[in-house]
PDB file of C-alpha atoms and ligand atoms in Angstrom:
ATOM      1  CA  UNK A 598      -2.570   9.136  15.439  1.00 97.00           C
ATOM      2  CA  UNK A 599      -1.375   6.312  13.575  1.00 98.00           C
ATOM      3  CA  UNK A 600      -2.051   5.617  10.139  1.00 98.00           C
ATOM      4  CA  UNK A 601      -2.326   2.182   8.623  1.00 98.00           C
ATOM      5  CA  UNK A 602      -1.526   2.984   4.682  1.00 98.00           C
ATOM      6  CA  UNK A 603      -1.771  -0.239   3.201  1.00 98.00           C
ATOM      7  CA  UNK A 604      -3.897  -3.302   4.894  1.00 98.00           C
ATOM      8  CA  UNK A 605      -6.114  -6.351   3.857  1.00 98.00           C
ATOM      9  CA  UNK A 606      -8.630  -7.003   6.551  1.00 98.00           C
ATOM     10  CA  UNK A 607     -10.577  -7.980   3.661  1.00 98.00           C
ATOM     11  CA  UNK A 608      -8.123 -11.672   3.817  1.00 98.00           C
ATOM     12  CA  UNK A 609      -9.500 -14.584   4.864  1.00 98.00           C
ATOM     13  CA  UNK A 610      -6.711 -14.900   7.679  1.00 98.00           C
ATOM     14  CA  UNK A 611      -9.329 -12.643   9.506  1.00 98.00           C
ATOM     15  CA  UNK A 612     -12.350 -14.499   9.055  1.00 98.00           C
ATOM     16  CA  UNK A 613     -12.137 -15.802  12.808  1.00 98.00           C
ATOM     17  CA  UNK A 614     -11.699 -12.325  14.999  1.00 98.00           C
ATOM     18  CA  UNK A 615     -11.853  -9.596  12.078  1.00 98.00           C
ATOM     19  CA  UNK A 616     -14.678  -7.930  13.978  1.00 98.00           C
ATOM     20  CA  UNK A 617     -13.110  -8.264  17.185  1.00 98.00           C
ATOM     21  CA  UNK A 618      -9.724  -7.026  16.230  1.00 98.00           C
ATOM     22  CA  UNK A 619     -10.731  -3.896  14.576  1.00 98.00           C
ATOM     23  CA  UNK A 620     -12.728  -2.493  17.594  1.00 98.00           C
ATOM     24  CA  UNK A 621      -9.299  -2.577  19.187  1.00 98.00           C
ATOM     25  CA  UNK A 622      -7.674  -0.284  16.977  1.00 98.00           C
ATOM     26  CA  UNK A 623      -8.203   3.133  18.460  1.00 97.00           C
ATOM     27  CA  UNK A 624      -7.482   1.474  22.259  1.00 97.00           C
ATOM     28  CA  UNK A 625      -3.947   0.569  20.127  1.00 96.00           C
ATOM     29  CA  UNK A 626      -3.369   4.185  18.781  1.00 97.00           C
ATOM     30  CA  UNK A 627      -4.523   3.468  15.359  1.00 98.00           C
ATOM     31  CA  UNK A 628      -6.186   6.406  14.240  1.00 98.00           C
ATOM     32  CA  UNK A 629      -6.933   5.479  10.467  1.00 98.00           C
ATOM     33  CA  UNK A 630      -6.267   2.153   7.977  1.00 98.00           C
ATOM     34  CA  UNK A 631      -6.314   1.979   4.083  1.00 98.00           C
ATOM     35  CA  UNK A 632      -7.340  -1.261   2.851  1.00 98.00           C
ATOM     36  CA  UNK A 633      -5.918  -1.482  -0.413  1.00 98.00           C
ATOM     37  CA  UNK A 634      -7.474  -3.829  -3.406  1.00 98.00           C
ATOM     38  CA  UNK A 635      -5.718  -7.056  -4.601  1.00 97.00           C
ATOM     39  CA  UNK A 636      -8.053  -9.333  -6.214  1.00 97.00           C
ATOM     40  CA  UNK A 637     -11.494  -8.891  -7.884  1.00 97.00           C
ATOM     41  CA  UNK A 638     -13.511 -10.898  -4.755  1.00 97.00           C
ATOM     42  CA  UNK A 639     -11.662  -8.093  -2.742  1.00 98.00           C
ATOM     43  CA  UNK A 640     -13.618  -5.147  -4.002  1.00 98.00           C
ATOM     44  CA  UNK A 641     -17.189  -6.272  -2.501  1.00 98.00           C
ATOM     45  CA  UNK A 642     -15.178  -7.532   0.718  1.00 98.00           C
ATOM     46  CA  UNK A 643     -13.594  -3.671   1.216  1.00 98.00           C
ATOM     47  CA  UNK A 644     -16.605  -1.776   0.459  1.00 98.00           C
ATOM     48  CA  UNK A 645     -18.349  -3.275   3.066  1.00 98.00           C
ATOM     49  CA  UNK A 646     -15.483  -2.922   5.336  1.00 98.00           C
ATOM     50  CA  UNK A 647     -15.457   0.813   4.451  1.00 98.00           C
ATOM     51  CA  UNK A 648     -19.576   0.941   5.208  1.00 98.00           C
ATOM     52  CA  UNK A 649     -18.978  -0.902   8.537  1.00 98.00           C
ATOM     53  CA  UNK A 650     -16.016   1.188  10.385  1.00 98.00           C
ATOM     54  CA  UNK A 651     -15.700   5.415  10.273  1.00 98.00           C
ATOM     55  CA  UNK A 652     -11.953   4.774  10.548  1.00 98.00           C
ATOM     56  CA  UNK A 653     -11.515   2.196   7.218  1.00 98.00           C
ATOM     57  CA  UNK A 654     -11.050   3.523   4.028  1.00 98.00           C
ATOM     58  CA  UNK A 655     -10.324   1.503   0.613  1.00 98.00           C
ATOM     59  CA  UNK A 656      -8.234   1.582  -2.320  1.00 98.00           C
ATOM     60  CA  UNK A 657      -9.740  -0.675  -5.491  1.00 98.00           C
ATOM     61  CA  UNK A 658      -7.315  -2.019  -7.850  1.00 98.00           C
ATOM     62  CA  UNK A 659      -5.866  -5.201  -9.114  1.00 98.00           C
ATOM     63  CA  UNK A 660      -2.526  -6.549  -7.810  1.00 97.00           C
ATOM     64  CA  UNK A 661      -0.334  -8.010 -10.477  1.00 97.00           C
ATOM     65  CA  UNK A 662      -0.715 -11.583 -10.005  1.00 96.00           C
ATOM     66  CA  UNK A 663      -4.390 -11.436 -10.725  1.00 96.00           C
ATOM     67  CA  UNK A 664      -4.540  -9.287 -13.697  1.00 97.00           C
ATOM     68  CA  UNK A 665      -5.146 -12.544 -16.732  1.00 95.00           C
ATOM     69  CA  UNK A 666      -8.919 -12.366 -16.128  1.00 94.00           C
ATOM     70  CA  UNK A 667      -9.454  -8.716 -16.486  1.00 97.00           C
ATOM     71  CA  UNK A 668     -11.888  -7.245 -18.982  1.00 97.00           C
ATOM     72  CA  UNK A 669     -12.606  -3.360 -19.595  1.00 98.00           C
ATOM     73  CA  UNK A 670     -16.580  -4.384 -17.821  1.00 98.00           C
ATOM     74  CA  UNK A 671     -14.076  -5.315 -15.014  1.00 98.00           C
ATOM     75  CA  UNK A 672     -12.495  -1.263 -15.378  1.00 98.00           C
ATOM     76  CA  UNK A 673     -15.869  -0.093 -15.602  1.00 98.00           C
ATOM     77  CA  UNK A 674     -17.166  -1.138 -11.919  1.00 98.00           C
ATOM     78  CA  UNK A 675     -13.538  -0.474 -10.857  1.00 98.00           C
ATOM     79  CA  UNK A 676     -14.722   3.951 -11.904  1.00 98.00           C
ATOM     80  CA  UNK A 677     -17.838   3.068 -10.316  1.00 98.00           C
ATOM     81  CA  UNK A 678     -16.432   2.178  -7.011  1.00 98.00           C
ATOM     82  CA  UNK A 679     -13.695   4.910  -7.260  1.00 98.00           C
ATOM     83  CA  UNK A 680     -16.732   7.375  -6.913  1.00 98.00           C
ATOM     84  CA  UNK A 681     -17.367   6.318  -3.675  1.00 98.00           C
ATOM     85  CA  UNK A 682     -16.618   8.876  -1.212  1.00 98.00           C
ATOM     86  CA  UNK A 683     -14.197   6.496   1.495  1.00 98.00           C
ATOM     87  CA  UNK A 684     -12.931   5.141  -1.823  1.00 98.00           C
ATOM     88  CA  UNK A 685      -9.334   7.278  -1.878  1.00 98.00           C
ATOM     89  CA  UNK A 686      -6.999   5.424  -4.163  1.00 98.00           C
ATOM     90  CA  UNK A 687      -6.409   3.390  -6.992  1.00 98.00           C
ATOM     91  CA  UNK A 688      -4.626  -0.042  -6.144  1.00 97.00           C
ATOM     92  CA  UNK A 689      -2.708  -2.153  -5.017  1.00 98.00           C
ATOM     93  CA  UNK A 690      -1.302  -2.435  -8.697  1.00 98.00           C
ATOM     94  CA  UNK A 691       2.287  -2.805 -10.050  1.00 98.00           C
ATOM     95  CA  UNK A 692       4.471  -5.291 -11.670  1.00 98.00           C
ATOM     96  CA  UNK A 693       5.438  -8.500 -10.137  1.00 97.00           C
ATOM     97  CA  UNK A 694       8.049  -9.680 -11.462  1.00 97.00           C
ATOM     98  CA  UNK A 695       8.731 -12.667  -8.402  1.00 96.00           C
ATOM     99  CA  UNK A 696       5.690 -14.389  -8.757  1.00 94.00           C
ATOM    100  CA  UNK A 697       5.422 -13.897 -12.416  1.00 93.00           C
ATOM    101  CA  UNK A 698       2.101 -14.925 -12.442  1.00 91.00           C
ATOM    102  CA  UNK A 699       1.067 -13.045 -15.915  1.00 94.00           C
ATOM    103  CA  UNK A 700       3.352 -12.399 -18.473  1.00 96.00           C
ATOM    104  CA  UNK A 701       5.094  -8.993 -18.489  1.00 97.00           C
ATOM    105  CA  UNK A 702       3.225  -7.748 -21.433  1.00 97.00           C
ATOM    106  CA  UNK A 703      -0.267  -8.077 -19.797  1.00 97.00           C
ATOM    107  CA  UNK A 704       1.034  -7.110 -16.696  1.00 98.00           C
ATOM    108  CA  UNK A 705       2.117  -3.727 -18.184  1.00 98.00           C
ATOM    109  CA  UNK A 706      -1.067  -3.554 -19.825  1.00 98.00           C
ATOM    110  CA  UNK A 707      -3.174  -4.010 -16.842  1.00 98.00           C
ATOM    111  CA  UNK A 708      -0.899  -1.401 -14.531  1.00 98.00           C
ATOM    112  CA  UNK A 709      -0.930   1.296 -17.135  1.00 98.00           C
ATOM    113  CA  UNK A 710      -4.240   1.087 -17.923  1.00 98.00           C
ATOM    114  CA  UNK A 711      -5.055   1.119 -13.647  1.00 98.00           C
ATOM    115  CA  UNK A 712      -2.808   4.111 -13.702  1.00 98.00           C
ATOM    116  CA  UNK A 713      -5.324   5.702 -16.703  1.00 98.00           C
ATOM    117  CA  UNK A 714      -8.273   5.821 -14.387  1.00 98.00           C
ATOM    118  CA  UNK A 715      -6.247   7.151 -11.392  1.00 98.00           C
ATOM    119  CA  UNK A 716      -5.209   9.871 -13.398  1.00 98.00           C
ATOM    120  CA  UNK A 717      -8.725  10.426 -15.122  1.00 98.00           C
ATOM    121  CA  UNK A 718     -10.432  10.398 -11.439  1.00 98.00           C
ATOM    122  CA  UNK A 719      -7.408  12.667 -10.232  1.00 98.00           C
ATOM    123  CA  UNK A 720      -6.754   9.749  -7.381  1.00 98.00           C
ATOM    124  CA  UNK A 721      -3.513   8.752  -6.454  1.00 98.00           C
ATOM    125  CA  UNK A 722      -2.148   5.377  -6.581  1.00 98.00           C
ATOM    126  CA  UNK A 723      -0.594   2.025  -4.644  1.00 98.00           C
ATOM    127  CA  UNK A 724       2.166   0.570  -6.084  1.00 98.00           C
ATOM    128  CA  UNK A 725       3.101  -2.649  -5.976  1.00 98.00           C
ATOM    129  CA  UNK A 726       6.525  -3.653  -7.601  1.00 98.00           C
ATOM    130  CA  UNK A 727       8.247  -6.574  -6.858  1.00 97.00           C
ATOM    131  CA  UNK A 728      12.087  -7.714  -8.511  1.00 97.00           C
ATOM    132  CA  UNK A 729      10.874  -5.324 -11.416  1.00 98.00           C
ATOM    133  CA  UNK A 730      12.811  -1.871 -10.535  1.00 98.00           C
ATOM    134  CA  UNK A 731      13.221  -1.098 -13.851  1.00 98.00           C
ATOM    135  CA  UNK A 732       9.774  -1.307 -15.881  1.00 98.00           C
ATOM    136  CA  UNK A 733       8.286   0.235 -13.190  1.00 98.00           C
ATOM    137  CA  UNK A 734      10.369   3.268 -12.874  1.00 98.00           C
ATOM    138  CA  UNK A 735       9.804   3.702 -16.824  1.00 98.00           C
ATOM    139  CA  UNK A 736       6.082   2.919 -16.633  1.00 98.00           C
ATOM    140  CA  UNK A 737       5.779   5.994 -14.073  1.00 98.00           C
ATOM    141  CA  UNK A 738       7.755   8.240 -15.705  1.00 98.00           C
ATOM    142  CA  UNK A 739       5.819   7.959 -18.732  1.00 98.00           C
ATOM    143  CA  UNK A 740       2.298   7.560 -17.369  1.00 98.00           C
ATOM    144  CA  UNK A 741       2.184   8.763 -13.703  1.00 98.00           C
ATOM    145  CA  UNK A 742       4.289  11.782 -13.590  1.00 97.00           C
ATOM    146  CA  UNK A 743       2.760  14.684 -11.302  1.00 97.00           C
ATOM    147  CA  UNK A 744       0.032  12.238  -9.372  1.00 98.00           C
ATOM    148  CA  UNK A 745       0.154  11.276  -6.090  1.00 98.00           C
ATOM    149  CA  UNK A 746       1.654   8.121  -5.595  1.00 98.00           C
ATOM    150  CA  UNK A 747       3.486   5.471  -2.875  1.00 98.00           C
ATOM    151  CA  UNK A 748       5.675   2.859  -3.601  1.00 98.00           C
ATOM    152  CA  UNK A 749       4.390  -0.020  -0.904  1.00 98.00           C
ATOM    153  CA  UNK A 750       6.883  -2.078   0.998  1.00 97.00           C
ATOM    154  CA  UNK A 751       9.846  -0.571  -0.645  1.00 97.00           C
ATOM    155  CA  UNK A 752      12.409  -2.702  -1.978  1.00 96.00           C
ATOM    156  CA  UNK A 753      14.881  -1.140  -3.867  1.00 97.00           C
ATOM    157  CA  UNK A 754      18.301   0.450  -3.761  1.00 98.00           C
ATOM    158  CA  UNK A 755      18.526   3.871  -2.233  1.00 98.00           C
ATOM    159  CA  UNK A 756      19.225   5.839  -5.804  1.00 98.00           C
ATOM    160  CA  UNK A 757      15.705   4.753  -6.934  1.00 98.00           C
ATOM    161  CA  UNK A 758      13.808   6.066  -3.693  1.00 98.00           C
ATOM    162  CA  UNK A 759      15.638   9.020  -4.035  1.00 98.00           C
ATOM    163  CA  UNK A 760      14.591   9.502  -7.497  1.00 98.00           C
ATOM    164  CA  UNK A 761      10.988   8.848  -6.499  1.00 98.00           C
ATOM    165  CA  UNK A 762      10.696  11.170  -3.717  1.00 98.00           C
ATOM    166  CA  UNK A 763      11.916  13.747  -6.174  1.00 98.00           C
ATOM    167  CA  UNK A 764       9.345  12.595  -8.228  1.00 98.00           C
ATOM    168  CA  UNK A 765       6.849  13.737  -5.158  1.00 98.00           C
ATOM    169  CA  UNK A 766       5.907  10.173  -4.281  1.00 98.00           C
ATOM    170  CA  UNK A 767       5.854   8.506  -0.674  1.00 98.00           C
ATOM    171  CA  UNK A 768       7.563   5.485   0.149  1.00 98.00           C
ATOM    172  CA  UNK A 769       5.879   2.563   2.402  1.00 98.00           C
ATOM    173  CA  UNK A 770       7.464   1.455   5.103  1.00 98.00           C
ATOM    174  CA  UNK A 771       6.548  -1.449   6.941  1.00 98.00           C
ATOM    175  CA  UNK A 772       7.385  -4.827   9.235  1.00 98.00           C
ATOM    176  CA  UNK A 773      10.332  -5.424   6.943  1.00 98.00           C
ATOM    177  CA  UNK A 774      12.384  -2.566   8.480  1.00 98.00           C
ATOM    178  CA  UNK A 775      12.904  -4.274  12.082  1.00 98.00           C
ATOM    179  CA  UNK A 776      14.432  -7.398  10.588  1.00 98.00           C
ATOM    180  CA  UNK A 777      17.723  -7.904  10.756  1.00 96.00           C
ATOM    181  CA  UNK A 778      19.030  -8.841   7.403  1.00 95.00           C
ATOM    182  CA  UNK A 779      17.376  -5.683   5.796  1.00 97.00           C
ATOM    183  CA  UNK A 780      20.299  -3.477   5.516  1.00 97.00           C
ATOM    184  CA  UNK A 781      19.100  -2.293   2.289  1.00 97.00           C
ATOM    185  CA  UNK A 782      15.774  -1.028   3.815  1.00 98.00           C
ATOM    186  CA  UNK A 783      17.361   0.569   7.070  1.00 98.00           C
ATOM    187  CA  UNK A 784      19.577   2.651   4.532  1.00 98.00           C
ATOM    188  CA  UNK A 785      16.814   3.816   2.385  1.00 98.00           C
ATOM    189  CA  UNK A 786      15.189   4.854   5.627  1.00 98.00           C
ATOM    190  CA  UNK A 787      18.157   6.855   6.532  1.00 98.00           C
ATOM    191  CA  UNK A 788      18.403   8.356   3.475  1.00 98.00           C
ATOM    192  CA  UNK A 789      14.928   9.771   2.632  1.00 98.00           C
ATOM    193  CA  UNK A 790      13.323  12.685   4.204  1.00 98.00           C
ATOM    194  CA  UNK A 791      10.634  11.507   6.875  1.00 98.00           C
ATOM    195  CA  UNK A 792       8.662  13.975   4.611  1.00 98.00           C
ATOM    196  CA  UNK A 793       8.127  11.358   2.004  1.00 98.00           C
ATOM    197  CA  UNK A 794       8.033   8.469   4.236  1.00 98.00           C
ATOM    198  CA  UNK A 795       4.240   6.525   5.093  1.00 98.00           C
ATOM    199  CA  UNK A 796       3.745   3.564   7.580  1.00 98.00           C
ATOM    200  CA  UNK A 797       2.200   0.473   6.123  1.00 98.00           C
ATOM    201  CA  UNK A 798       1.515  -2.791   7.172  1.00 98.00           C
ATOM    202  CA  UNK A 799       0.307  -5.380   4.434  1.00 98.00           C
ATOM    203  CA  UNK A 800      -1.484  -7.608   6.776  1.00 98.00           C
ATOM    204  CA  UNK A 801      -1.728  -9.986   7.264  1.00 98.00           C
ATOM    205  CA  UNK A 802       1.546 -10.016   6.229  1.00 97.00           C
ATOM    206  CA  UNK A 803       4.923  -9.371   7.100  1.00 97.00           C
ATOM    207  CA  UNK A 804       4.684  -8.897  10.624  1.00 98.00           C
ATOM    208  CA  UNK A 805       7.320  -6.703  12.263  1.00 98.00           C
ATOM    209  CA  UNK A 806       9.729  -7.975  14.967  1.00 97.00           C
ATOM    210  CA  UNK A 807       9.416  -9.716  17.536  1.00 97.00           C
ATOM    211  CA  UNK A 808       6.068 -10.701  15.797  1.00 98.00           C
ATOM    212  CA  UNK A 809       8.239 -11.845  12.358  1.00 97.00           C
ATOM    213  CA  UNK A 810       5.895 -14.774  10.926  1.00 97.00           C
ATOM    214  CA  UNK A 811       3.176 -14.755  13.072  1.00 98.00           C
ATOM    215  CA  UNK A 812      -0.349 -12.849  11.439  1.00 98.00           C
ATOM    216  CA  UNK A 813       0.325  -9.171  11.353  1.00 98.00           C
ATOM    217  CA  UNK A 814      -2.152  -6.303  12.022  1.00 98.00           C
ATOM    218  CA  UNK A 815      -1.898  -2.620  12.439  1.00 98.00           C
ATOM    219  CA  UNK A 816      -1.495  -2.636  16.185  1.00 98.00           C
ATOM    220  CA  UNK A 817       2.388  -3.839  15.495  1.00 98.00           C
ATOM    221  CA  UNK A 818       2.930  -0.844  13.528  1.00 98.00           C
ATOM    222  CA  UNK A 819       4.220   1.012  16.955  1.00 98.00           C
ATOM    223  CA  UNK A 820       7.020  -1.205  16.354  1.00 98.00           C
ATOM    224  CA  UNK A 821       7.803   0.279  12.565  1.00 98.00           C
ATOM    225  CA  UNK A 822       7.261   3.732  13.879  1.00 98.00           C
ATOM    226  CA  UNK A 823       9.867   3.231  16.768  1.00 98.00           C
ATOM    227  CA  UNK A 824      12.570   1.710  13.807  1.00 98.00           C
ATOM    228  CA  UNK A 825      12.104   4.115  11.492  1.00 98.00           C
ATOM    229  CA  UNK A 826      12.490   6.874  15.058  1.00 98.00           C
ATOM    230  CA  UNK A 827      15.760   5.010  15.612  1.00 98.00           C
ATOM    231  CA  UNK A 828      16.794   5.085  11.892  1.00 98.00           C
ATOM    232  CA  UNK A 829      16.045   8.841  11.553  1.00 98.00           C
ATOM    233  CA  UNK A 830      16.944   9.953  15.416  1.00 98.00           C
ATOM    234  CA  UNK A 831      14.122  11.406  16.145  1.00 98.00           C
ATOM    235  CA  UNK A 832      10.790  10.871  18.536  1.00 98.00           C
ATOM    236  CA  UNK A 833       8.518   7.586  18.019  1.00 98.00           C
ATOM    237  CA  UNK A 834       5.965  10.936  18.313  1.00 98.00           C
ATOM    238  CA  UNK A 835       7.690  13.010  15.954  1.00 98.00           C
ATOM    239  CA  UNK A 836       7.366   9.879  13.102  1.00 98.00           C
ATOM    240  CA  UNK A 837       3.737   9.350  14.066  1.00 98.00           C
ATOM    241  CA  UNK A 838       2.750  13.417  13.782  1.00 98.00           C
ATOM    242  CA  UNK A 839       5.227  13.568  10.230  1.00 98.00           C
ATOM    243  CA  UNK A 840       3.546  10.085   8.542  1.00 98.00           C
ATOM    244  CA  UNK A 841       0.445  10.801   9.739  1.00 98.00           C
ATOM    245  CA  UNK A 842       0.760  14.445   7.967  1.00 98.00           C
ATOM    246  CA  UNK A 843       2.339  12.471   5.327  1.00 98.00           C
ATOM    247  CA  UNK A 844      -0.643   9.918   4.749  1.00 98.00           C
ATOM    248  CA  UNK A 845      -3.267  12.523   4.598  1.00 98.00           C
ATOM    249  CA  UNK A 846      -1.814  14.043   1.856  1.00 98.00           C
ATOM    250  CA  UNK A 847      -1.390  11.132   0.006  1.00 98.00           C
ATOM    251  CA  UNK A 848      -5.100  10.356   0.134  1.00 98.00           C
ATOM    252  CA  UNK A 849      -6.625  13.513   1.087  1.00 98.00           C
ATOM    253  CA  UNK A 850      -7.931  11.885   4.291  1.00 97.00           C
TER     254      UNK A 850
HETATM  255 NI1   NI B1942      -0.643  -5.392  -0.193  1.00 73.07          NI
END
């Protein structure tokens, strides 16, 4: 089956059909989805999503851009809900250097202590890093070495994903990989073992080709699947068997 590592049903974009469109997912070949946390007004939204379909599970965290209004109260209920049994990771949560929403000092903050709790409830982790390859390979060499851990929608050079597979963490893969100005991507692909790869989407983002720009959901991620196939030279099966083996490692699924 296909797993969905990294998805957010909970988004509004869904409001119209959500219902609809995720009774199609096993008719599509999606076998499982991970909706991972962003925002504070996410966490309600995915718990119920988790309640309401056998084959959602969720992640709770807080994405970079939304980390200003955080409070310790907040990091409380964030160990509640990580008790939850579909509850399997901690995140998305990162640096975001782009978007620069929060300063880099609060950021930090905010990521290492998300990473604290992960480590305390022996959960792995989402990251989210964004034009910030540095402070982010520091942050989990210091505070995240031996945990389980992928890097979401990959964007760095092919050194650094080699270091972090040999740091035992997966790397997301996802739309990006079928466009055709990411060269970059397609090498670090190439390069990695399909061991440490995991298929993602981020919808409703980031839609893979021919769908590039239009709302994205898990039932495009055949087309990821038969890139990264191409990319490695192996069977669309053999990547669906490997990241599905992959993915239920990473969150003990
Ligand atoms: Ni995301």
């Amino acid at each position: 089956m296909i797993i969905d590592t990294h998805a957010h049903y909970d988004d509004e974009q869904f409001d119209t059909d959500r219902d609809e469109l995720l009774k199609s997912m096993h008719d599509g070949g999606i076998g499982l989805i991970v909706n991972a946390g962003s925002t504070l007004e996410s966490w309600g939204k995915i718990r119920k999503l988790t309640e309401d379909y056998p084959f959602i599970y969720g992640a709770i965290g807080i994405h970079p851009d939304d980390v200003g209004t955080l409070t310790e109260d907040h990091m409380s209920e964030m160990e509640r809900l990580l008790d939850l049994e579909k509850i399997v990771a901690v995140g998305e949560i990162g640096l975001d250097y782009y978007w620069d929403n929060e300063s880099h000092d609060i950021q930090k903050k905010w990521f290492i202590r998300q990473l604290e709790i992960a480590r305390k409830k022996e959960m792995p982790v989402i990251i989210h890093s964004r034009e910030a390859a540095a402070d982010t390979m520091d942050i989990m060499h210091e505070y995240a070495a031996g945990m389980r851990a992928v890097i979401h929608c990959y964007s760095y050079s092919v050194e650094m994903a080699k270091e972090y597979v040999k740091m035992g963490y997966y790397i997301g893969i996802g739309g990006v990989v079928t466009f055709k100005n990411a060269k970059k991507l397609k090498n670090v692909v190439e390069a990695v073992p399909l061991t440490s790869i995991v298929l993602e989407t981020d919808c409703p983002y980031l839609a893979p080709e021919p769908y590039r720009g239009k709302r994205n959901s898990s039932l495009y991620l055949p087309y990821v699947a038969g890139k990264v196939a191409e990319l490695k030279g192996v069977s669309v099966e053999e990547v669906i068997r490997q990241t599905e083996e992959n993915s239920r490692k990473l969150y003990s699924l």
